mmCIF file of C-alpha atoms in Angstrom:
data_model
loop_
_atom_site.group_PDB
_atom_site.id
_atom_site.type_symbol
_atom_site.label_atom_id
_atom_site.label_comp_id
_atom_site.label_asym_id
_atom_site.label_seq_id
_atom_site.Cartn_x
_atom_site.Cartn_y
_atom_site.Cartn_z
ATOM 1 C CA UNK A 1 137.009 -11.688 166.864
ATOM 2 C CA UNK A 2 140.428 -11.539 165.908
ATOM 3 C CA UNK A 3 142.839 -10.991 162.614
ATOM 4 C CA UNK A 4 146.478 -11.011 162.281
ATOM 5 C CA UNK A 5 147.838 -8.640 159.122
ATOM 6 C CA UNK A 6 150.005 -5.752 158.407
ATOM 7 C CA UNK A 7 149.701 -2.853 156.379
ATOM 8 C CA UNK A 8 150.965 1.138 156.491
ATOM 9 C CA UNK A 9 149.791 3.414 159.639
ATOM 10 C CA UNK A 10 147.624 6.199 158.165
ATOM 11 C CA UNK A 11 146.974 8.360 161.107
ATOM 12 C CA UNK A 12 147.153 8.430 165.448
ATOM 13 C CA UNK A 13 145.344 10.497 167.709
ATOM 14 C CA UNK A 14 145.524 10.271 171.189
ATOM 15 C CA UNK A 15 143.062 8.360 173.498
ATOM 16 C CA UNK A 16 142.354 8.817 176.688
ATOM 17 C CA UNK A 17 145.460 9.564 179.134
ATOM 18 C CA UNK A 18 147.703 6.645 177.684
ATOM 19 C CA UNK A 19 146.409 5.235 174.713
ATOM 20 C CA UNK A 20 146.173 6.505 171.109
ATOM 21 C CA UNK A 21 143.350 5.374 168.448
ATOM 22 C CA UNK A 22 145.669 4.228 165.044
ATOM 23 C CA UNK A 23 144.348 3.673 161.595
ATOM 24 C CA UNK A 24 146.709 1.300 159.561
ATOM 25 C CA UNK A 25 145.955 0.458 155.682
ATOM 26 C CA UNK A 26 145.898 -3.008 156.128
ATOM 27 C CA UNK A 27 146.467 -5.687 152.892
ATOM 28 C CA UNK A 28 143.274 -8.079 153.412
ATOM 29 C CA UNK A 29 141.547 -6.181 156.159
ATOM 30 C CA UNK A 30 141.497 -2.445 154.359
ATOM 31 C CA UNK A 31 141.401 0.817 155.988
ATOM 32 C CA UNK A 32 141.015 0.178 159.532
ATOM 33 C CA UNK A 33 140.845 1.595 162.882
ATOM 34 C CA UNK A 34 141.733 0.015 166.892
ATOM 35 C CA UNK A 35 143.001 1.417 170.111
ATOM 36 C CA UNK A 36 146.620 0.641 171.161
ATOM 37 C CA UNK A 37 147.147 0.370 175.021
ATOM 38 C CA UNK A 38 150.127 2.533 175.895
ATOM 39 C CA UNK A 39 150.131 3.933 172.330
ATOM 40 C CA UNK A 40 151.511 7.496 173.775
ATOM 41 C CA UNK A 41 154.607 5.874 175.418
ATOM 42 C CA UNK A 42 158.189 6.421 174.650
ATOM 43 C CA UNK A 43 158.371 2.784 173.472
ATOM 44 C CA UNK A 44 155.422 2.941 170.935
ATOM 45 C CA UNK A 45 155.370 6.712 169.913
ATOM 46 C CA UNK A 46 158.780 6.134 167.487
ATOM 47 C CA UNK A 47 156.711 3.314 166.173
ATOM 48 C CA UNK A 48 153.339 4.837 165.989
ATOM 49 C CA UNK A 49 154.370 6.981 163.572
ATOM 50 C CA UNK A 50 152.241 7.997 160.045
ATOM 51 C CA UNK A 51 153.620 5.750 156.490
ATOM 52 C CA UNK A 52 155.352 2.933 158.912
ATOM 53 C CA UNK A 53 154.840 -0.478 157.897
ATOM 54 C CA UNK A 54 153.408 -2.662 160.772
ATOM 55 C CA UNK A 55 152.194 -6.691 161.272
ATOM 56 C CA UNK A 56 148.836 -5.724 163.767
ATOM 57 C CA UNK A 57 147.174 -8.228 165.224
ATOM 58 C CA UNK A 58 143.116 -6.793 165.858
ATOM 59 C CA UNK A 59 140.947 -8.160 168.316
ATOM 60 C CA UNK A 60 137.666 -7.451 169.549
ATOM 61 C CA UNK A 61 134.265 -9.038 171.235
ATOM 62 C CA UNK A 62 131.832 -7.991 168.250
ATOM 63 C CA UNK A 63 132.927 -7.238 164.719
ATOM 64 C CA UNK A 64 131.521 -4.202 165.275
ATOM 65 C CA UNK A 65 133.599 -3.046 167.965
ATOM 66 C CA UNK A 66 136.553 -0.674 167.308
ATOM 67 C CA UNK A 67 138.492 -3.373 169.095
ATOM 68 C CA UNK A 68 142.108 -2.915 170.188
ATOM 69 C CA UNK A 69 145.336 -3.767 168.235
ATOM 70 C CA UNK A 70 148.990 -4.602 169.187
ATOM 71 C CA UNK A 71 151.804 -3.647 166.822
ATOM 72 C CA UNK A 72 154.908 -4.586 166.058
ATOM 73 C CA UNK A 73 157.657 -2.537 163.564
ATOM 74 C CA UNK A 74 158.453 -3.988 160.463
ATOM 75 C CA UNK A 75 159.774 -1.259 158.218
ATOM 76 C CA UNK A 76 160.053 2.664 158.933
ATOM 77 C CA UNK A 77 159.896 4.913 156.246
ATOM 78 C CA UNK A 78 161.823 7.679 158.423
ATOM 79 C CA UNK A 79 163.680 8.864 155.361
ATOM 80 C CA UNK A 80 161.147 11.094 154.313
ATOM 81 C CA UNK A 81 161.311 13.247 157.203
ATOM 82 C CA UNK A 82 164.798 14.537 155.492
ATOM 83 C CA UNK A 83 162.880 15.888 152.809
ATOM 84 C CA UNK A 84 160.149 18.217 153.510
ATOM 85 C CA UNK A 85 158.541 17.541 149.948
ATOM 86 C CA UNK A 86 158.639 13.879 150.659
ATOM 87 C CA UNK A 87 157.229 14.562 153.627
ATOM 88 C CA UNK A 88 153.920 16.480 152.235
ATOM 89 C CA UNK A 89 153.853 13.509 149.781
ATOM 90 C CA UNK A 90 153.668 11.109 152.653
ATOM 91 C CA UNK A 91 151.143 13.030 154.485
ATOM 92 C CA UNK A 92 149.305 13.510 151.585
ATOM 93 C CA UNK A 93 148.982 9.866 151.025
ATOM 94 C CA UNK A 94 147.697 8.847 154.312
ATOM 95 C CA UNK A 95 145.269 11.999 154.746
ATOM 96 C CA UNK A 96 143.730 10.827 151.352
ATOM 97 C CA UNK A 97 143.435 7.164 152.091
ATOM 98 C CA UNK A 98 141.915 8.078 155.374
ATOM 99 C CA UNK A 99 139.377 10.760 153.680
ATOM 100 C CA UNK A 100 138.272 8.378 150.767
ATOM 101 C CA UNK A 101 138.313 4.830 151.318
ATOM 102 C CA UNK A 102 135.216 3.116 153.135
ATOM 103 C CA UNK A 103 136.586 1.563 156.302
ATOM 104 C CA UNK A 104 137.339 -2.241 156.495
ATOM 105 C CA UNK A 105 137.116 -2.901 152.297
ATOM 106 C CA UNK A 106 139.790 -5.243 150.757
ATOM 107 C CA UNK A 107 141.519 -3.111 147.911
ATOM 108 C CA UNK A 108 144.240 -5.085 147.285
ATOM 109 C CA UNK A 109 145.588 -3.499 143.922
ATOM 110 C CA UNK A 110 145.230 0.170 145.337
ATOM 111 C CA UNK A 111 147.247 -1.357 148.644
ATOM 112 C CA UNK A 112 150.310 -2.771 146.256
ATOM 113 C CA UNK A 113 150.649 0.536 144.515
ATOM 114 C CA UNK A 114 150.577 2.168 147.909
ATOM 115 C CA UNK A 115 153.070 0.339 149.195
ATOM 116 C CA UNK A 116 155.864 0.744 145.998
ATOM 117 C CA UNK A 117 154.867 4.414 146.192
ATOM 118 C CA UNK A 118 155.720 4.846 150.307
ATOM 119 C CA UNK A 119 158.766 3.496 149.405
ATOM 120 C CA UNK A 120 159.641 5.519 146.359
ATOM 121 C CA UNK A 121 159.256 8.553 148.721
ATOM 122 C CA UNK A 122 162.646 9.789 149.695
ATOM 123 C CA UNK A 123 164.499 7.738 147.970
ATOM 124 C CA UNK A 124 163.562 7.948 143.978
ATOM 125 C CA UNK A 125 163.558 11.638 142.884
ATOM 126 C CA UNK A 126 160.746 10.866 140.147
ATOM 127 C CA UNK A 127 158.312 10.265 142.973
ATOM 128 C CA UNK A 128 156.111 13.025 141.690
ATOM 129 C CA UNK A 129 155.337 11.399 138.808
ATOM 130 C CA UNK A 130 154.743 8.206 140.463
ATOM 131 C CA UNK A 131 152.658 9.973 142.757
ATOM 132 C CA UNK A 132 150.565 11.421 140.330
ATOM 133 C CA UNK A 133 149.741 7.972 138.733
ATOM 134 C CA UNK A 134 149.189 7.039 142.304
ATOM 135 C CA UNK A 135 146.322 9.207 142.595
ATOM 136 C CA UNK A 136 144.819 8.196 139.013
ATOM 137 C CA UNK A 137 144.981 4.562 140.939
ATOM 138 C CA UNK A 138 142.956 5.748 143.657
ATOM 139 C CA UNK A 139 140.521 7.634 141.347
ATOM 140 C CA UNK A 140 140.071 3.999 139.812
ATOM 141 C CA UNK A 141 139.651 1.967 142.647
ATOM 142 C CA UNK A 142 136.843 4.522 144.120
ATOM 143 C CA UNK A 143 134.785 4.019 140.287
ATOM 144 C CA UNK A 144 136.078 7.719 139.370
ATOM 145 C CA UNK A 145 139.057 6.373 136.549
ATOM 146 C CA UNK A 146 139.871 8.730 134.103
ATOM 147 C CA UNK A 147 139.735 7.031 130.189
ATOM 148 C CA UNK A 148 142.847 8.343 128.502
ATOM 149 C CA UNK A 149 143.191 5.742 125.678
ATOM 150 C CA UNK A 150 141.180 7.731 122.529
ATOM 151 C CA UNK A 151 139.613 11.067 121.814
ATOM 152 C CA UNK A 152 136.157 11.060 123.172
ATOM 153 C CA UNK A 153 135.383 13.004 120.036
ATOM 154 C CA UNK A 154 136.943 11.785 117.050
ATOM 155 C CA UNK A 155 137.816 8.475 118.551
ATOM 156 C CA UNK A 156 141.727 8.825 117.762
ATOM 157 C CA UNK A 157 144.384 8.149 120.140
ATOM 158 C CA UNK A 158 146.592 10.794 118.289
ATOM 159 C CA UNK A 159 147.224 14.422 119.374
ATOM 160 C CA UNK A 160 145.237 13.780 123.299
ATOM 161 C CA UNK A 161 145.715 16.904 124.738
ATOM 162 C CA UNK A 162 142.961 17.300 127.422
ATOM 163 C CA UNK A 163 140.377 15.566 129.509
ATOM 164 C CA UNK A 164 136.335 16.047 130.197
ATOM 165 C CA UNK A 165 135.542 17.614 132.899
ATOM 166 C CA UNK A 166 132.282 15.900 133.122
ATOM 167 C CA UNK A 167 133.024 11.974 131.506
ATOM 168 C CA UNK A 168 136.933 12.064 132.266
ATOM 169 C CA UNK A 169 137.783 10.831 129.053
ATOM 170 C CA UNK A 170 140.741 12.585 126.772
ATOM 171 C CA UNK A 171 139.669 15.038 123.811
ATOM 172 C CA UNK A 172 142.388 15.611 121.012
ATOM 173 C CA UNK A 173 143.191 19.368 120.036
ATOM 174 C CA UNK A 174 140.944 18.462 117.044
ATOM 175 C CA UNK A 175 138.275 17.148 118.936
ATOM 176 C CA UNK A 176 138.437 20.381 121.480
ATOM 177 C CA UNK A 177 137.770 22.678 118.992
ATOM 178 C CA UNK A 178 136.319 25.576 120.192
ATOM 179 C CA UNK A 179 135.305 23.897 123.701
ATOM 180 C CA UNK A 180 139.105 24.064 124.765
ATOM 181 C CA UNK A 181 139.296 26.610 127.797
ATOM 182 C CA UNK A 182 136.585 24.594 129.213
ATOM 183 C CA UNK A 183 138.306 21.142 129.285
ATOM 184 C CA UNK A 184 141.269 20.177 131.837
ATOM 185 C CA UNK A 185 145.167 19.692 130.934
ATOM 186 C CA UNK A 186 146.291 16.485 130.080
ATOM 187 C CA UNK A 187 150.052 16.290 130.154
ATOM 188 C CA UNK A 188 151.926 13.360 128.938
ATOM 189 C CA UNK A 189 152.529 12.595 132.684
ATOM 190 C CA UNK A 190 149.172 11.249 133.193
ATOM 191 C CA UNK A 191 149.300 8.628 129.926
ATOM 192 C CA UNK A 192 152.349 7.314 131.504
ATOM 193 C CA UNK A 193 155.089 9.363 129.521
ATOM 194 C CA UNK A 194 156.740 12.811 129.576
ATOM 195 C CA UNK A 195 159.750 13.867 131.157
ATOM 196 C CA UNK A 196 158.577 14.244 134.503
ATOM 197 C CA UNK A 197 158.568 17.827 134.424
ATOM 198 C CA UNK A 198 157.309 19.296 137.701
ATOM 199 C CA UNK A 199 155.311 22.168 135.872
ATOM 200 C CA UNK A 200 153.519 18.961 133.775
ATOM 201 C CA UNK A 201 153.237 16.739 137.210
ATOM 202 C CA UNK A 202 151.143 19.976 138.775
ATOM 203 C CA UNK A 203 149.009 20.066 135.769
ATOM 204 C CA UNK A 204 147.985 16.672 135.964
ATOM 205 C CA UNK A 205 147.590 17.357 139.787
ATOM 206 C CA UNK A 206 144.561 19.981 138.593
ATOM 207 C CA UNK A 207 142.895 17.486 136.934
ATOM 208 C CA UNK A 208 143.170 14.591 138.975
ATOM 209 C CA UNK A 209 142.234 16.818 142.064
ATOM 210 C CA UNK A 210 138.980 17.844 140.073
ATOM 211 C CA UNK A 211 137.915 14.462 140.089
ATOM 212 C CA UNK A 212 139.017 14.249 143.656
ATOM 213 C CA UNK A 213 136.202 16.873 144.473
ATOM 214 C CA UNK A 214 133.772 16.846 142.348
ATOM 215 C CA UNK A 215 133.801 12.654 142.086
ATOM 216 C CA UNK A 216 134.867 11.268 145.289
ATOM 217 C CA UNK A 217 134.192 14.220 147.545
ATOM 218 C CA UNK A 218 130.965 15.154 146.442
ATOM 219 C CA UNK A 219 129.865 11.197 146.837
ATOM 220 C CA UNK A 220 131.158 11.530 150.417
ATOM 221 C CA UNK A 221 128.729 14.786 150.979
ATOM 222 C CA UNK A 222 130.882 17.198 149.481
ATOM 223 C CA UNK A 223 133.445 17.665 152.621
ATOM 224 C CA UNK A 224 136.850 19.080 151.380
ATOM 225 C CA UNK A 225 139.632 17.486 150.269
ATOM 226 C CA UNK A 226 142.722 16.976 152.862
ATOM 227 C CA UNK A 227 144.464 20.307 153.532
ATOM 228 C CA UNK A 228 148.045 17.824 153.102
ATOM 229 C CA UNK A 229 147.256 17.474 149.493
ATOM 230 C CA UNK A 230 147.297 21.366 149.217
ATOM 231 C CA UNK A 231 150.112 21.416 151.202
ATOM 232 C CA UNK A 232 151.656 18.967 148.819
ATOM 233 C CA UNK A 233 151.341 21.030 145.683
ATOM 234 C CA UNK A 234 152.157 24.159 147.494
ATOM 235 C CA UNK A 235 155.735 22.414 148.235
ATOM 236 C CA UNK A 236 155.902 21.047 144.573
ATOM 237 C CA UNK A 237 155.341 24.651 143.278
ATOM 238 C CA UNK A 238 158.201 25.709 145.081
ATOM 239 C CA UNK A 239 160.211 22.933 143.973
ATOM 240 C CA UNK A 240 158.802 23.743 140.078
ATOM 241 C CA UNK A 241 160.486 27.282 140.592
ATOM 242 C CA UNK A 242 163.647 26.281 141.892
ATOM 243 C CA UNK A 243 164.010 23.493 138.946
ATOM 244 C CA UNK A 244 163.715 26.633 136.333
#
């Protein structure tokens, strides 16, 4: 069995005395894992290293096998490292891929917006934003999308002001009434407009990150979310208070 593709490096853990165990988000072969011979050396560790783009060529006897793969560089996304809120956004990225998607499952849409949001990181200052929407993509692709086109009450795509904890469709501040401190924010961010605020980005982060937990986590057995996406809004709260 063998594949030739390429696809962002999500994660590496060493294996054994000289070889590390790499899982690459691949474009036709999904989220998938192999063993690279000599993956601790000093040639491959500055390659080996979490959001680079790689072409990987996978082989293996059975399918089933974890199978080894050899790498080549074909784009590093080092820039990030200059930028420690970049950097959370990076690692948040590949920690979540890794936690959520089912190993070895095509998802080509989810893998395109991956890739223009890697590269956004570091180098476009509205990343936030973009990597909010990123994460409504994911929440999509797993069967967990949010509806944000009409009121789930009064049917009205005027005045949207929050979302259902429960159906993740948007509720107007008419169709909230009284049922308001129950429901979750809905800042312009997550429909796409808005300013880009930080303060609005981390209040769609609340309510994409419920449906993170109680949607895709809780179908996976209810194991916790990635401590890197914490980490993530931890550094984008900092960032929210130095913007003021």
């Amino acid at each position: 069995m063998d594949w030739r593709d390429e696809g962002a490096l999500l994660s590496v853990r060493k294996h054994g005395e000289t070889s590390a165990i790499i899982e690459v988000f691949t474009a036709e072969h999904g989220r998938h894992a192999g063993v690279v011979r000599g993956g601790v050396s000093r040639k491959l560790t500055p390659i080996l290293q979490p959001g680079g783009q790689l072409d990987v060529c996978w082989r293996a006897r059975l399918e089933e096998h974890i199978g080894s793969f050899t790498v080549e560089p074909i784009k590093s996304r080092a820039l990030v490292l200059a930028d420690r809120t970049a950097l959370a956004g990076l690692n948040a990225m590949t920690a979540l891929l890794g936690f959520a998607l089912p190993e070895r499952e095509s998802h080509p849409v989810l893998y395109a917006r991956t890739q223009s949001m890697l590269d956004l990181l570091g180098t476009n200052p509205a990343w936030p934003v973009a990597y909010l929407k990123w994460e409504l993509a994911l929440l999509d692709e797993l069967g967990f999308g949010l509806d944000l086109e009409s009121c789930a009450v009064t049917g009205r795509k005027e005045g949207l002001a929050y979302v259902s904890p429960k159906s993740g469709r948007a509720v107007s501040l008419e169709g909230a009434g009284e049922w308001a401190d129950r429901l979750l924010p809905l800042p312009a961010e997550l429909s796409g407009v808005g300013a880009g605020r930080l303060d609005d980005v981390l209040e769609g982060l609340i309510t994409t990150g419920h449906f993170l937990t109680h949607g895709v986590a809780h179908a996976l057995g209810n194991r916790p979310l990635p401590e890197a996406r914490a980490r993530l809004i931890d550094r984008l709260k900092r960032d929210a208070v130095a913007e003021i």
